[in-house]
C-alpha positions as a printed NumPy array, in Angstrom:
array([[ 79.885, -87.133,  -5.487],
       [ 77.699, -85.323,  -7.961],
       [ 78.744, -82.185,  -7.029],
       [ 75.425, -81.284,  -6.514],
       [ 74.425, -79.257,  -3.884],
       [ 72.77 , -81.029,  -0.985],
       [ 70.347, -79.313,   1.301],
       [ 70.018, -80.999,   5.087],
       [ 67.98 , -79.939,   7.374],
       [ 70.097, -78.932,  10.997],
       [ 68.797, -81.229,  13.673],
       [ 66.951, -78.913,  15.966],
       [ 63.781, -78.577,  17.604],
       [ 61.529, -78.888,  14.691],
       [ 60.093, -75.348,  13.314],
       [ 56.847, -74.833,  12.405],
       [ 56.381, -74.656,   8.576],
       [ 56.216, -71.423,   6.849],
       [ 52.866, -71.296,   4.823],
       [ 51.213, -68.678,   2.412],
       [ 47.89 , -67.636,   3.193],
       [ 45.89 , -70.413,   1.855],
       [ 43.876, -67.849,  -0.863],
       [ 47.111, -66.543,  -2.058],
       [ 46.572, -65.96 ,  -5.831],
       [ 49.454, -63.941,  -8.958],
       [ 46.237, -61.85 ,  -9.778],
       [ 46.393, -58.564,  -7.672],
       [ 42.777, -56.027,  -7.492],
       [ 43.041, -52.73 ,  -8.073],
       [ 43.695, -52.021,  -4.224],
       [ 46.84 , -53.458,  -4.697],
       [ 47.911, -52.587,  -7.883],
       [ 47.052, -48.875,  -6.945],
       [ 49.791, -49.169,  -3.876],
       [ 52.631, -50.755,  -5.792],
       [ 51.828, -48.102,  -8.394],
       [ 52.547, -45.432,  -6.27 ],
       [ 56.009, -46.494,  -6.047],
       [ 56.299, -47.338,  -9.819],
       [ 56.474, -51.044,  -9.812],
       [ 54.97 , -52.467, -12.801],
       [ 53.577, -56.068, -13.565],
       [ 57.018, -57.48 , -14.323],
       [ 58.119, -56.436, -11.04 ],
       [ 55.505, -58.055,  -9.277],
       [ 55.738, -60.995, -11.388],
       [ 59.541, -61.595, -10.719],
       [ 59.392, -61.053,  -6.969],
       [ 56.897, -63.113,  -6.878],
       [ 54.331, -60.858,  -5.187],
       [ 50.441, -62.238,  -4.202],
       [ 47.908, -60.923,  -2.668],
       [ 45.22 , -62.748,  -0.002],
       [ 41.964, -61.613,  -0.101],
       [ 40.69 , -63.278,   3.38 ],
       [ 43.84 , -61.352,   4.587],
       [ 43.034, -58.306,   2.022],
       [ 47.228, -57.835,   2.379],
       [ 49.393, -57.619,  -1.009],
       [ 51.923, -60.805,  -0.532],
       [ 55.778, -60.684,  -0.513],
       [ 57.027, -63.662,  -0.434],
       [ 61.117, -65.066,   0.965],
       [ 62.211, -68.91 ,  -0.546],
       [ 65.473, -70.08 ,  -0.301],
       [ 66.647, -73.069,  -2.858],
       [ 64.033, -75.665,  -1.453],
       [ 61.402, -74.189,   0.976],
       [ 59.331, -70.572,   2.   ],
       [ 61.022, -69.187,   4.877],
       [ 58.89 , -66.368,   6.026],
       [ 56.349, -63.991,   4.221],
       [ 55.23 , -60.071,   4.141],
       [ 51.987, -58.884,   3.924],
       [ 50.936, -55.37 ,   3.324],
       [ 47.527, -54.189,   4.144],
       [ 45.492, -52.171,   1.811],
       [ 41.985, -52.85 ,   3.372],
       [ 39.772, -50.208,   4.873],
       [ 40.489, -51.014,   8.484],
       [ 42.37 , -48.595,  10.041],
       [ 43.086, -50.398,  13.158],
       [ 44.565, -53.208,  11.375],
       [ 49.105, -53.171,  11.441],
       [ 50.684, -51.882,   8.016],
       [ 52.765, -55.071,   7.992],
       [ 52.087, -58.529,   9.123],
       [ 55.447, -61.127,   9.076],
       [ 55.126, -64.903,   9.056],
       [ 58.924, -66.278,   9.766],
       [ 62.232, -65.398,  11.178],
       [ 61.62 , -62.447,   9.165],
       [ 65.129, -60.91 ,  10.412],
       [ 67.244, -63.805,   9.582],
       [ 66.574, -64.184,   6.094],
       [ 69.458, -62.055,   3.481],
       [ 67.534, -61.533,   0.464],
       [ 69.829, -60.217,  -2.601],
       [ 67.595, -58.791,  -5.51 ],
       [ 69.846, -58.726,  -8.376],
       [ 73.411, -58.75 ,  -6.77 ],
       [ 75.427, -59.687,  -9.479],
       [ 78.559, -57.873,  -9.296],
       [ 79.178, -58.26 ,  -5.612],
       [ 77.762, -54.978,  -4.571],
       [ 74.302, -54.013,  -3.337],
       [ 72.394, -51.176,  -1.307],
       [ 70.857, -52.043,   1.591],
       [ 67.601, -50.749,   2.308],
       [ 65.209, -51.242,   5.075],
       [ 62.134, -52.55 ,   3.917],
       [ 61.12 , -54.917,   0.284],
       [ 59.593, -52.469,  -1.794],
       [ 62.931, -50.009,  -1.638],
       [ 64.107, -53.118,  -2.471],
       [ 62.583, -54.294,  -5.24 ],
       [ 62.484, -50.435,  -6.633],
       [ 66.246, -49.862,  -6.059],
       [ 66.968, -53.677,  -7.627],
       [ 66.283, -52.013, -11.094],
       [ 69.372, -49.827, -11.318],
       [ 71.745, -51.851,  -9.4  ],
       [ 71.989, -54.664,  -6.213],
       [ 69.938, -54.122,  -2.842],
       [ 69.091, -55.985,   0.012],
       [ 66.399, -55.743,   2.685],
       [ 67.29 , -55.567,   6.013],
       [ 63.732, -55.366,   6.941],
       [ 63.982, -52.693,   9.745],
       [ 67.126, -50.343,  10.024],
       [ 69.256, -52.465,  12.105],
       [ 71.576, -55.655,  10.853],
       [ 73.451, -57.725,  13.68 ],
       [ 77.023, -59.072,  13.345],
       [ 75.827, -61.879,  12.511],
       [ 73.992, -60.613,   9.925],
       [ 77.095, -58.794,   8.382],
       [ 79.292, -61.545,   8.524],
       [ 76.655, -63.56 ,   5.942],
       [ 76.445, -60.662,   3.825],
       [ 79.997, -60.944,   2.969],
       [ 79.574, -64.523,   1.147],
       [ 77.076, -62.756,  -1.244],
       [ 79.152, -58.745,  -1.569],
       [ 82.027, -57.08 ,  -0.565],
       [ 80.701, -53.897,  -0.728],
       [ 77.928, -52.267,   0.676],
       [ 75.838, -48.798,   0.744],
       [ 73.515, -48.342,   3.524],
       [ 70.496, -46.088,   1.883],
       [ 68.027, -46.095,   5.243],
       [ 65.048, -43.381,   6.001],
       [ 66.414, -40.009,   6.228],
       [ 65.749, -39.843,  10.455],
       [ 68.051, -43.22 ,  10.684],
       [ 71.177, -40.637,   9.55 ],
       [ 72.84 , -41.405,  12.715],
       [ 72.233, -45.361,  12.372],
       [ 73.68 , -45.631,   8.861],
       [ 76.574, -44.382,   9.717],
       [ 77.055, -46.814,  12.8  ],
       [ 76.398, -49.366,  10.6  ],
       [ 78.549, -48.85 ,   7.848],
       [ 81.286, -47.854,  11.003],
       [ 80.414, -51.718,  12.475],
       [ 80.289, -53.22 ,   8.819],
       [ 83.928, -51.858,   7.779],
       [ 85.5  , -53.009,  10.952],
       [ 84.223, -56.573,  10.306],
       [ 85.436, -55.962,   6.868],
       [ 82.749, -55.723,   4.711],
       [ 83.528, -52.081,   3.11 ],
       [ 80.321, -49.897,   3.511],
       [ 79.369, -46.599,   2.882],
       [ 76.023, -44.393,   2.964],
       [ 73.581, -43.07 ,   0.933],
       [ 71.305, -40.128,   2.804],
       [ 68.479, -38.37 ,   1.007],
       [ 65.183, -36.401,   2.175],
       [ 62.737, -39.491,   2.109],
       [ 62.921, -43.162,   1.852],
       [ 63.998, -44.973,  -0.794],
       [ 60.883, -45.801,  -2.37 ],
       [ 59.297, -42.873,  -2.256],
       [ 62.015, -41.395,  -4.899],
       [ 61.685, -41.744,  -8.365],
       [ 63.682, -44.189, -10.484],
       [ 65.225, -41.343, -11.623],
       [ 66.245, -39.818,  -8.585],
       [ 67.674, -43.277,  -7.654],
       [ 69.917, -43.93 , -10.199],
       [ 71.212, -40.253, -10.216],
       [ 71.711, -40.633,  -6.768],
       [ 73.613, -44.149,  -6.631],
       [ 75.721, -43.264,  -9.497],
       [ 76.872, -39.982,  -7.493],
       [ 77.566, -42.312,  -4.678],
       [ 79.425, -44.966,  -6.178],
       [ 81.829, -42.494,  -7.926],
       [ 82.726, -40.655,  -4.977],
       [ 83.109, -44.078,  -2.704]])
């Protein structure tokens, strides 16, 4: 053996491929710049999450590989239709555990990719993409961490804490973060004032 990794394919009913809009382009309008602005991500950001935007869809792309293949895909809308969804998902959206700079076996989880992405640049996170993570879900997290904070929307207070309860018991140590507004919507600032606080008294 190599010792290279091999990939295979499970033999199940086949899924259908995961595919980016077909417009999908690096270069973002000012639409879409102007949103990820507003929760001070900068080019580089963009650039190493690989974020696109679709102008058929007129939604800023986020998109989830593994190794070898696209598993799913975010879009966020930033069009002038107001009856159009925030959020569009292409994928098994809630299966996929994607670590944004977990290199010292800790990370934050956070509900949603941009919280993500903004919390990534003072330490670990993970979407969970919602505010719920199954058993499941926990048990994977522990090949990539062994210790967790669970930073949700301030009115998921109660959820965190079930979480983190459910998380320790299938030991993966967790604790939580609460503050008066989502992660994103904090500056970077506040964020890394706020883990550091956390982590010391964990």
């Amino acid at each position: 053996s190599s010792g290279r990794k091999s990939f295979t394919r499970t033999e199940q009913k086949p899924t259908s491929q995961i595919v980016l809009p077909s417009d999908v382009t690096m270069e973002l309008p000012f639409a879409a710049k102007d949103w990820l602005k507003q929760y001070q991500l900068t080019r580089l950001d963009t650039n190493r999450n690989h974020v696109m935007w679709s102008d058929k869809w007129s939604r800023i792309i986020f998109p989830y590989f593994n190794e070898v293949e696209l598993l799913a895909w975010q879009g966020r809308y930033v069009g002038e239709d107001k009856t159009k969804a925030k959020w569009f998902s292409q994928g098994k959206i809630h299966e996929i555990i994607h670590p944004l700079q977990v290199h010292q076996r800790q990370a934050v989880l956070v509900e949603d990719i941009v919280s993500a992405i903004k919390v990534s640049k003072i330490c670990g996170a993970i979407p969970i993409f919602g505010s719920s993570v199954s058993t499941k879900q926990i048990l994977r997290l522990k090949s990539i961490v062994d210790e967790v904070w669970f930073w949700l929307d301030p009115d998921m207070r109660g959820k965190s804490l079930k979480l983190a309860h459910i998380s320790n018991t299938l030991g993966l140590t967790a604790h939580t973060i609460f503050s008066d507004k989502d992660p994103k919507e904090h500056t970077i600032d506040f964020i890394a004032d706020t883990i550091r606080t956390y982590q010391a008294t964990s």
